[in-house]
Amino acid sequence: MDYFLQQLINGLTLGSIYGLIAIGYTMVYGIIGMINFAHGDLYMVGAFISMIAFMLLAVLGITSVPLALALVLVMAMLFTAVYGWAIERIAYRPLRGSFKLAPLISAIGMSIVLENYVQIAQGARVKPMQPLIQGGFDLSLQPGHHTSLSLLQILIMLLTVGLMAVFSWIITKTPLGRAQRATEQDMTMATLLGVNVDRIISATFIIGACLAAVAGLMVTLYYGVIDFYIGFIAGMKAFTAAVLGGIGSLPGAMLGGLLIGLIEAFWSGYFSIEYKDVATFGILVMVLIFRPTGLLGKPEIEKV
Amino acid sequence: MASRLASKSPAATLVKDSAAAALVAALLALPLLGFRMTDTARGLVLDYRFPLVLWSAGVVFAGRLLFTLAGAAIGRRLAARPPRAAARRWPLSGGRGRALAGWAMVGFALVLPLTPFGDRNLVDKATLLLIYIMLGWGLNIVVGLAGLLDLGYVAFYAVGAYSYALLSQAFGLSFWLCLPIAGLMAATFGMVLGFPVLRLRGDYLAIVTLGFGEIIRVVLLNWQSLTGGPDGVYDIKRPSFFGLPFSAFAPEGHQTFAQFFGLAYSPNQRIYFLYYLILILALATNLFTLRIRRLPIGRAWEALREDEIACRSLGINPTKTKLSAFAIGAMFAGFAGSFFATRQGFISPESFTFIESAIILSIVVLGGMGSQVGIVLAAVLLVGLPEWFRDLQLYRMLAFGGAMVLIMLWRPRGLLAHRDPTILLADHPAPSPADPTAPSEVSP
Amino acid sequence: MSRAPLLAVEHLSMRFGGLLAVNDLSFTAHQREITAIIGPNGAGKTTLFNCLTGFYKPSVGRLTLTPPDGGRFLLERMEGFRITKDAKVARTFQNIRLFSGMSVLENLIVAQHNGLMRASTYSLAGLFGLPRYRQAERRAVEKARYWLDKVGLTDLADGLAGNLPYGSQRRLEIARAMCTDPALLCLDEPAAGLNPRESLELNTLLMDIRRDQGIGILLIEHDMSVVMQISDHVVVLDHGAPLSQGTPEAVRNDPAVIRAYLGAADDEALPPDIAADLAAEGKAAPC
């Protein structure tokens, strides 16, 4: 039971991170129908910026953990957002409405560029960081077993819930969200009605990049090591999460992320760590076969 | 007054625009170029490299300025010309031109080892290039013709490579026997994967194939007892010339290639043999594609790419049609994989990562979907050129990714996007009125 | 003649969530006849076609096709592509669906896929260029040429289908459907967007097909001049339910039809703006 609980906690933490990245995929897919292959690398960029920001604050002598955390969060979101915006502007916007595969290839190219750029700029070696937030609660149910819920895990889950709340509010209640939904439904019509589609799409990439930056910050804190390659696997899993939840659906992305996190944690815990990715993709394939629209995706009526 | 405004404001906008680009560049460069985490004995230390930030801003400013000016100049010149001439004329754009270019390439490839610069090193690199060309041609069946986005093509390449490696080790089977088996194995994997997922929408297919590619790699990495795990498979049997080995000494009672033909032994012989072997395999792939495009199944693939719903309304079974494209594409990857295994003599999961799939897909799309000659050009550009810059390992991949983006921006449909019809009415003159083959349903 | 009708639609209903797009529709269509399905936008005409051609599975109802050369097919139980392949129902689409990146001739050859596949022994004979396949291909080209001549596109046969003008694309789509050798041809608004001359040519084409091929045609059309001139039987739909059916004459004078089209004082009628549009166009005015 203790072991189960521990895996549950680990899975939810991991799932929160995947979910945040998945939102970026699902939003971009929803609005321009492309797989933003470079999104996983934005998360990696966010992680690097977070670590650099932490080191910079240490140099500047800011030692209060909450303050440092808040500052890093802002910096990471800000600078990663510039990356998200620039990628869309340079590599995707000129290809909008062009041949279907062109943006995808451009995105794969962008992903390769980002990985190698960070590798050149920051070196290929794994970057370690001292744990910043320690402590936690002991939730052991039976003597001799050990179950813990760390402060960091609580923080990650709370931050995710908070961001989700803010985010849902933006999408459902603000003019930006309305314009976004309108663009998603019908880009031409939205333009005719005076929505600045370019700006809305830019905003989508910026929001996605911000969430990826938060995920990057979390992973930096949680694992304490990052390298230039973390974006690929995490990005792939997050995309899987988005598809699992039903691509285009925001709650779906979060749910998909949590499920992928849980599957991974339980599979590693009970079966084998080596094959956890196989399990993830195996389940994805199953879902797609039996419920092709994902868990929360709207069933699609074929337009003939 | 008006003219002064007109002449002044574009310049001002231009500078403002370039300054904005420079600002963005500075913001992009600041966190990742301006600071560097350096490993020292005391752990990670932050270095400062702010001049780099200024440099990138400066370069972007100048670049943006120059490009806009050059673009405007070209635009003016194009506008000045009559529209017919303004349309880009590519030397290879016509069907006949490309066929000619294709034959020239085949001719060049055939004589390459005989030319003075065709030394061992170059031929070896050309062999690698040909592997990618063959993979590109194979994937072209799936992506270019049938329009199925496969992000895990390398998985079938891996299946082919391991099939040969393991079969030849376990049962001592020869390359020539294993080649078809490897192709069949890969095709079977393609069927097994394709059957459940080919009903899905295109993008889902992309993610499932991507996942499948990773699964294969993870399994190869972890199924130690079969695949040797991360260490891979060693001492894979090298190919022989119809039973004549390319070695200095033959086993008892056998002859080597050199002995049989009365030649002096040279290690180059195997290199050249491998080169011609992959050339034949690649050309066979090409020939197959050229032929199948003109058959009903090939036309159905292309029709499916154009409009699946219309295909269904014409009585074409979409699942079966897609599956055949998927399996045949996988088969050629299997062939290429077993060649790869015999060439290297050693394989490991390292060789079958996602980046390989990405490179092959890029070759197909950059070449111009469906264009056989375009694929050769793209392979030379993406694999051949970087191969010469191996020493600049890091910057090589950066340039590779950048080139992918730039080529897409420049020609979104690929380098040679022209498509020739597979059948021409002009080639089928009308029969005489009394011809009995007139359509039978024309009843009075 | 006591033969079963070519197509019998019995109690067809199609429900999307809360929307009943087709409600208990029954009618028959016969060989050598043009049956027109008319009705205001949203009346369920295209949904009916999609049920007939397997794109939707009907919620309730039976769709029986009895081709003249024997056999009996329950369309609602068949997989989409089999409806064309085995039951010989061909269709066109409201928003033309050509293979626009392929040549005009290729479009017509692809339509003969199943026959050519058999002739090429599933590509084997074709790969080795056996004469059997080459003959089959030649026959396919001749059939394509016949239809190209019929629709007046012979000179453009080797150009891209996507480059054809709109009216020619419509005709090509009909030719493509005919190349599948259908027993029943379903046309979804073939006259939409045509100019009067093209519309007239279309009438001739459809009447030729009815006369020469002896097949049944099911026609969705808004253009009343087309409907009234060429159809033998008219089915009027309104809000998914059959409103009236009979000869063009009978339908034209049916008070229920007039009410539905002109939006008389009836809550169930069209919104006034649409009715006004229809009236203004003069297309809907049935008298």
PDB file of C-alpha atoms in Angstrom, chain A residues 75-261:
ATOM      1  CA  MET A  75      12.518  35.140 -15.994  1.00  0.00           C
ATOM      2  CA  ALA A  76      12.116  31.656 -17.376  1.00  0.00           C
ATOM      3  CA  MET A  77       8.618  32.383 -18.643  1.00  0.00           C
ATOM      4  CA  LEU A  78       9.657  35.674 -20.161  1.00  0.00           C
ATOM      5  CA  PHE A  79      12.702  34.480 -22.054  1.00  0.00           C
ATOM      6  CA  THR A  80      11.184  31.179 -23.124  1.00  0.00           C
ATOM      7  CA  ALA A  81       8.192  33.118 -24.400  1.00  0.00           C
ATOM      8  CA  VAL A  82      10.543  35.106 -26.640  1.00  0.00           C
ATOM      9  CA  TYR A  83      11.825  31.816 -27.999  1.00  0.00           C
ATOM     10  CA  GLY A  84       8.301  30.530 -28.586  1.00  0.00           C
ATOM     11  CA  TRP A  85       7.287  33.721 -30.311  1.00  0.00           C
ATOM     12  CA  ALA A  86      10.400  33.891 -32.472  1.00  0.00           C
ATOM     13  CA  ILE A  87      10.103  30.281 -33.613  1.00  0.00           C
ATOM     14  CA  GLU A  88       6.577  30.805 -34.810  1.00  0.00           C
ATOM     15  CA  ARG A  89       7.471  34.057 -36.501  1.00  0.00           C
ATOM     16  CA  ILE A  90      10.547  32.735 -38.285  1.00  0.00           C
ATOM     17  CA  ALA A  91       9.828  29.122 -39.070  1.00  0.00           C
ATOM     18  CA  TYR A  92       6.060  28.623 -39.115  1.00  0.00           C
ATOM     19  CA  ARG A  93       4.260  31.801 -40.067  1.00  0.00           C
ATOM     20  CA  PRO A  94       5.678  32.036 -43.598  1.00  0.00           C
ATOM     21  CA  LEU A  95       4.519  28.460 -44.142  1.00  0.00           C
ATOM     22  CA  ARG A  96       0.986  28.912 -42.902  1.00  0.00           C
ATOM     23  CA  GLY A  97      -1.520  27.754 -45.480  1.00  0.00           C
ATOM     24  CA  SER A  98       1.288  26.185 -47.438  1.00  0.00           C
ATOM     25  CA  PHE A  99       1.870  22.554 -48.221  1.00  0.00           C
ATOM     26  CA  LYS A 100       0.828  20.370 -45.278  1.00  0.00           C
ATOM     27  CA  LEU A 101       4.162  18.762 -44.429  1.00  0.00           C
ATOM     28  CA  ALA A 102       6.265  21.909 -44.801  1.00  0.00           C
ATOM     29  CA  PRO A 103       5.649  23.302 -41.288  1.00  0.00           C
ATOM     30  CA  LEU A 104       6.323  19.893 -39.779  1.00  0.00           C
ATOM     31  CA  ILE A 105       9.704  19.614 -41.489  1.00  0.00           C
ATOM     32  CA  SER A 106      10.452  23.181 -40.530  1.00  0.00           C
ATOM     33  CA  ALA A 107       9.570  22.296 -36.935  1.00  0.00           C
ATOM     34  CA  ILE A 108      11.827  19.251 -36.941  1.00  0.00           C
ATOM     35  CA  GLY A 109      14.587  21.488 -38.296  1.00  0.00           C
ATOM     36  CA  MET A 110      13.903  24.014 -35.541  1.00  0.00           C
ATOM     37  CA  SER A 111      14.077  21.282 -32.946  1.00  0.00           C
ATOM     38  CA  ILE A 112      17.479  20.177 -34.233  1.00  0.00           C
ATOM     39  CA  VAL A 113      18.649  23.792 -34.270  1.00  0.00           C
ATOM     40  CA  LEU A 114      17.564  24.408 -30.687  1.00  0.00           C
ATOM     41  CA  GLU A 115      19.169  21.246 -29.360  1.00  0.00           C
ATOM     42  CA  ASN A 116      22.476  21.924 -31.036  1.00  0.00           C
ATOM     43  CA  TYR A 117      22.413  25.605 -30.207  1.00  0.00           C
ATOM     44  CA  VAL A 118      22.031  24.860 -26.523  1.00  0.00           C
ATOM     45  CA  GLN A 119      24.641  22.156 -26.772  1.00  0.00           C
ATOM     46  CA  ILE A 120      27.114  24.565 -28.332  1.00  0.00           C
ATOM     47  CA  ALA A 121      26.246  27.457 -26.064  1.00  0.00           C
ATOM     48  CA  GLN A 122      26.139  25.535 -22.804  1.00  0.00           C
ATOM     49  CA  GLY A 123      28.154  22.395 -23.428  1.00  0.00           C
ATOM     50  CA  ALA A 124      27.025  18.833 -23.831  1.00  0.00           C
ATOM     51  CA  ARG A 125      27.608  17.719 -20.273  1.00  0.00           C
ATOM     52  CA  VAL A 126      24.805  17.135 -17.812  1.00  0.00           C
ATOM     53  CA  LYS A 127      24.217  20.164 -15.606  1.00  0.00           C
ATOM     54  CA  PRO A 128      23.633  19.375 -11.940  1.00  0.00           C
ATOM     55  CA  MET A 129      21.992  21.666  -9.414  1.00  0.00           C
ATOM     56  CA  GLN A 130      21.903  21.578  -5.630  1.00  0.00           C
ATOM     57  CA  PRO A 131      18.441  20.762  -4.298  1.00  0.00           C
ATOM     58  CA  LEU A 132      16.805  24.043  -3.437  1.00  0.00           C
ATOM     59  CA  ILE A 133      13.673  22.941  -1.681  1.00  0.00           C
ATOM     60  CA  GLN A 134      13.972  20.139   0.791  1.00  0.00           C
ATOM     61  CA  GLY A 135      11.771  18.583   3.382  1.00  0.00           C
ATOM     62  CA  GLY A 136       8.383  17.006   3.150  1.00  0.00           C
ATOM     63  CA  PHE A 137       5.908  14.832   4.934  1.00  0.00           C
ATOM     64  CA  ASP A 138       6.109  11.238   5.926  1.00  0.00           C
ATOM     65  CA  LEU A 139       2.952   9.481   4.872  1.00  0.00           C
ATOM     66  CA  SER A 140       4.033   5.956   5.742  1.00  0.00           C
ATOM     67  CA  LEU A 141       1.045   3.834   6.583  1.00  0.00           C
ATOM     68  CA  GLN A 142       2.793   0.753   7.881  1.00  0.00           C
ATOM     69  CA  PRO A 143       5.927   0.532   9.971  1.00  0.00           C
ATOM     70  CA  GLY A 144       8.989  -0.451   8.012  1.00  0.00           C
ATOM     71  CA  HIS A 145       7.656   1.092   4.833  1.00  0.00           C
ATOM     72  CA  HIS A 146       8.414   4.493   3.580  1.00  0.00           C
ATOM     73  CA  THR A 147       6.149   6.881   1.750  1.00  0.00           C
ATOM     74  CA  SER A 148       6.965  10.522   1.453  1.00  0.00           C
ATOM     75  CA  LEU A 149       5.432  13.560  -0.096  1.00  0.00           C
ATOM     76  CA  SER A 150       8.083  16.215  -0.523  1.00  0.00           C
ATOM     77  CA  LEU A 151       7.474  19.928  -0.365  1.00  0.00           C
ATOM     78  CA  LEU A 152       8.705  20.129  -3.901  1.00  0.00           C
ATOM     79  CA  GLN A 153       6.093  17.673  -5.095  1.00  0.00           C
ATOM     80  CA  ILE A 154       3.398  19.669  -3.357  1.00  0.00           C
ATOM     81  CA  LEU A 155       4.736  22.812  -4.981  1.00  0.00           C
ATOM     82  CA  ILE A 156       4.738  21.260  -8.416  1.00  0.00           C
ATOM     83  CA  MET A 157       1.187  20.024  -8.109  1.00  0.00           C
ATOM     84  CA  LEU A 158      -0.076  23.272  -6.625  1.00  0.00           C
ATOM     85  CA  LEU A 159       1.640  25.337  -9.274  1.00  0.00           C
ATOM     86  CA  THR A 160       0.137  23.154 -11.965  1.00  0.00           C
ATOM     87  CA  VAL A 161      -3.345  23.440 -10.519  1.00  0.00           C
ATOM     88  CA  GLY A 162      -2.931  27.201 -10.159  1.00  0.00           C
ATOM     89  CA  LEU A 163      -1.693  27.628 -13.721  1.00  0.00           C
ATOM     90  CA  MET A 164      -4.503  25.476 -15.021  1.00  0.00           C
ATOM     91  CA  ALA A 165      -7.012  27.672 -13.215  1.00  0.00           C
ATOM     92  CA  VAL A 166      -5.519  30.878 -14.603  1.00  0.00           C
ATOM     93  CA  PHE A 167      -5.302  29.332 -17.973  1.00  0.00           C
ATOM     94  CA  SER A 168      -8.897  28.105 -18.085  1.00  0.00           C
ATOM     95  CA  TRP A 169      -9.943  31.562 -17.048  1.00  0.00           C
ATOM     96  CA  ILE A 170      -7.999  33.102 -19.917  1.00  0.00           C
ATOM     97  CA  ILE A 171      -9.515  30.725 -22.438  1.00  0.00           C
ATOM     98  CA  THR A 172     -13.120  30.960 -21.287  1.00  0.00           C
ATOM     99  CA  LYS A 173     -13.466  34.464 -19.964  1.00  0.00           C
ATOM    100  CA  THR A 174     -11.112  36.904 -21.666  1.00  0.00           C
ATOM    101  CA  PRO A 175     -11.359  38.490 -25.118  1.00  0.00           C
ATOM    102  CA  LEU A 176      -8.057  36.827 -25.993  1.00  0.00           C
ATOM    103  CA  GLY A 177      -9.521  33.428 -25.181  1.00  0.00           C
ATOM    104  CA  ARG A 178     -12.635  34.150 -27.195  1.00  0.00           C
ATOM    105  CA  ALA A 179     -10.605  35.244 -30.189  1.00  0.00           C
ATOM    106  CA  GLN A 180      -8.495  32.142 -29.780  1.00  0.00           C
ATOM    107  CA  ARG A 181     -11.494  29.850 -29.798  1.00  0.00           C
ATOM    108  CA  ALA A 182     -12.918  31.687 -32.775  1.00  0.00           C
ATOM    109  CA  THR A 183      -9.656  31.276 -34.679  1.00  0.00           C
ATOM    110  CA  GLU A 184      -9.623  27.610 -33.794  1.00  0.00           C
ATOM    111  CA  GLN A 185     -13.105  27.133 -35.211  1.00  0.00           C
ATOM    112  CA  ASP A 186     -12.603  28.974 -38.452  1.00  0.00           C
ATOM    113  CA  MET A 187      -9.576  31.071 -39.208  1.00  0.00           C
ATOM    114  CA  THR A 188     -10.964  32.789 -42.296  1.00  0.00           C
ATOM    115  CA  MET A 189     -14.197  33.713 -40.582  1.00  0.00           C
ATOM    116  CA  ALA A 190     -12.324  35.020 -37.545  1.00  0.00           C
ATOM    117  CA  THR A 191     -10.241  37.252 -39.806  1.00  0.00           C
ATOM    118  CA  LEU A 192     -13.353  38.568 -41.495  1.00  0.00           C
ATOM    119  CA  LEU A 193     -14.812  39.407 -38.113  1.00  0.00           C
ATOM    120  CA  GLY A 194     -11.813  41.519 -37.240  1.00  0.00           C
ATOM    121  CA  VAL A 195      -9.753  39.083 -35.188  1.00  0.00           C
ATOM    122  CA  ASN A 196      -6.052  39.639 -35.735  1.00  0.00           C
ATOM    123  CA  VAL A 197      -5.241  36.033 -36.399  1.00  0.00           C
ATOM    124  CA  ASP A 198      -1.472  36.560 -36.529  1.00  0.00           C
ATOM    125  CA  ARG A 199      -1.517  38.060 -33.095  1.00  0.00           C
ATOM    126  CA  ILE A 200      -3.733  35.312 -31.695  1.00  0.00           C
ATOM    127  CA  ILE A 201      -1.442  32.625 -33.025  1.00  0.00           C
ATOM    128  CA  SER A 202       1.570  34.436 -31.603  1.00  0.00           C
ATOM    129  CA  ALA A 203      -0.221  34.608 -28.260  1.00  0.00           C
ATOM    130  CA  THR A 204      -0.875  30.874 -28.442  1.00  0.00           C
ATOM    131  CA  PHE A 205       2.789  30.150 -28.946  1.00  0.00           C
ATOM    132  CA  ILE A 206       3.713  32.519 -26.132  1.00  0.00           C
ATOM    133  CA  ILE A 207       1.308  30.888 -23.696  1.00  0.00           C
ATOM    134  CA  GLY A 208       2.516  27.445 -24.712  1.00  0.00           C
ATOM    135  CA  ALA A 209       6.121  28.518 -24.252  1.00  0.00           C
ATOM    136  CA  CYS A 210       5.357  29.978 -20.805  1.00  0.00           C
ATOM    137  CA  LEU A 211       3.817  26.723 -19.647  1.00  0.00           C
ATOM    138  CA  ALA A 212       6.734  24.777 -21.093  1.00  0.00           C
ATOM    139  CA  ALA A 213       9.095  27.096 -19.218  1.00  0.00           C
ATOM    140  CA  VAL A 214       7.284  26.343 -15.971  1.00  0.00           C
ATOM    141  CA  ALA A 215       7.593  22.644 -16.721  1.00  0.00           C
ATOM    142  CA  GLY A 216      11.289  23.192 -17.399  1.00  0.00           C
ATOM    143  CA  LEU A 217      11.718  24.962 -14.088  1.00  0.00           C
ATOM    144  CA  MET A 218       9.917  22.174 -12.290  1.00  0.00           C
ATOM    145  CA  VAL A 219      12.034  19.483 -13.834  1.00  0.00           C
ATOM    146  CA  THR A 220      15.188  21.390 -12.972  1.00  0.00           C
ATOM    147  CA  LEU A 221      14.122  21.494  -9.344  1.00  0.00           C
ATOM    148  CA  TYR A 222      12.711  17.974  -9.276  1.00  0.00           C
ATOM    149  CA  TYR A 223      15.514  16.001 -10.885  1.00  0.00           C
ATOM    150  CA  GLY A 224      18.317  18.487 -10.306  1.00  0.00           C
ATOM    151  CA  VAL A 225      20.026  17.556 -13.569  1.00  0.00           C
ATOM    152  CA  ILE A 226      19.344  18.721 -17.092  1.00  0.00           C
ATOM    153  CA  ASP A 227      20.978  18.353 -20.466  1.00  0.00           C
ATOM    154  CA  PHE A 228      20.302  19.576 -23.959  1.00  0.00           C
ATOM    155  CA  TYR A 229      18.527  16.370 -24.925  1.00  0.00           C
ATOM    156  CA  ILE A 230      15.737  16.275 -22.312  1.00  0.00           C
ATOM    157  CA  GLY A 231      13.346  18.021 -24.667  1.00  0.00           C
ATOM    158  CA  PHE A 232      13.016  15.185 -27.114  1.00  0.00           C
ATOM    159  CA  ILE A 233      11.714  12.420 -24.873  1.00  0.00           C
ATOM    160  CA  ALA A 234       9.635  14.741 -22.717  1.00  0.00           C
ATOM    161  CA  GLY A 235       8.214  16.388 -25.802  1.00  0.00           C
ATOM    162  CA  MET A 236       7.300  13.068 -27.295  1.00  0.00           C
ATOM    163  CA  LYS A 237       5.568  11.945 -24.127  1.00  0.00           C
ATOM    164  CA  ALA A 238       3.774  15.241 -23.798  1.00  0.00           C
ATOM    165  CA  PHE A 239       2.549  14.965 -27.345  1.00  0.00           C
ATOM    166  CA  THR A 240       1.415  11.452 -26.580  1.00  0.00           C
ATOM    167  CA  ALA A 241      -0.402  12.890 -23.595  1.00  0.00           C
ATOM    168  CA  ALA A 242      -2.099  15.478 -25.778  1.00  0.00           C
ATOM    169  CA  VAL A 243      -3.262  12.809 -28.207  1.00  0.00           C
ATOM    170  CA  LEU A 244      -4.309  10.518 -25.384  1.00  0.00           C
ATOM    171  CA  GLY A 245      -6.437  13.239 -23.842  1.00  0.00           C
ATOM    172  CA  GLY A 246      -7.886  14.210 -27.189  1.00  0.00           C
ATOM    173  CA  ILE A 247      -5.856  16.669 -29.188  1.00  0.00           C
ATOM    174  CA  GLY A 248      -7.268  20.167 -29.155  1.00  0.00           C
ATOM    175  CA  SER A 249      -8.817  19.686 -25.719  1.00  0.00           C
ATOM    176  CA  LEU A 250      -7.111  21.512 -22.849  1.00  0.00           C
ATOM    177  CA  PRO A 251      -8.512  19.459 -19.958  1.00  0.00           C
ATOM    178  CA  GLY A 252      -7.701  16.476 -22.137  1.00  0.00           C
ATOM    179  CA  ALA A 253      -4.051  17.497 -22.319  1.00  0.00           C
ATOM    180  CA  MET A 254      -3.852  17.764 -18.541  1.00  0.00           C
ATOM    181  CA  LEU A 255      -5.642  14.469 -18.039  1.00  0.00           C
ATOM    182  CA  GLY A 256      -3.451  12.824 -20.661  1.00  0.00           C
ATOM    183  CA  GLY A 257      -0.360  14.191 -18.957  1.00  0.00           C
ATOM    184  CA  LEU A 258      -1.420  12.855 -15.573  1.00  0.00           C
ATOM    185  CA  LEU A 259      -2.252   9.475 -17.057  1.00  0.00           C
ATOM    186  CA  ILE A 260       1.087   9.222 -18.825  1.00  0.00           C
ATOM    187  CA  GLY A 261       2.832  10.193 -15.598  1.00  0.00           C
TER     188      GLY A 261
END
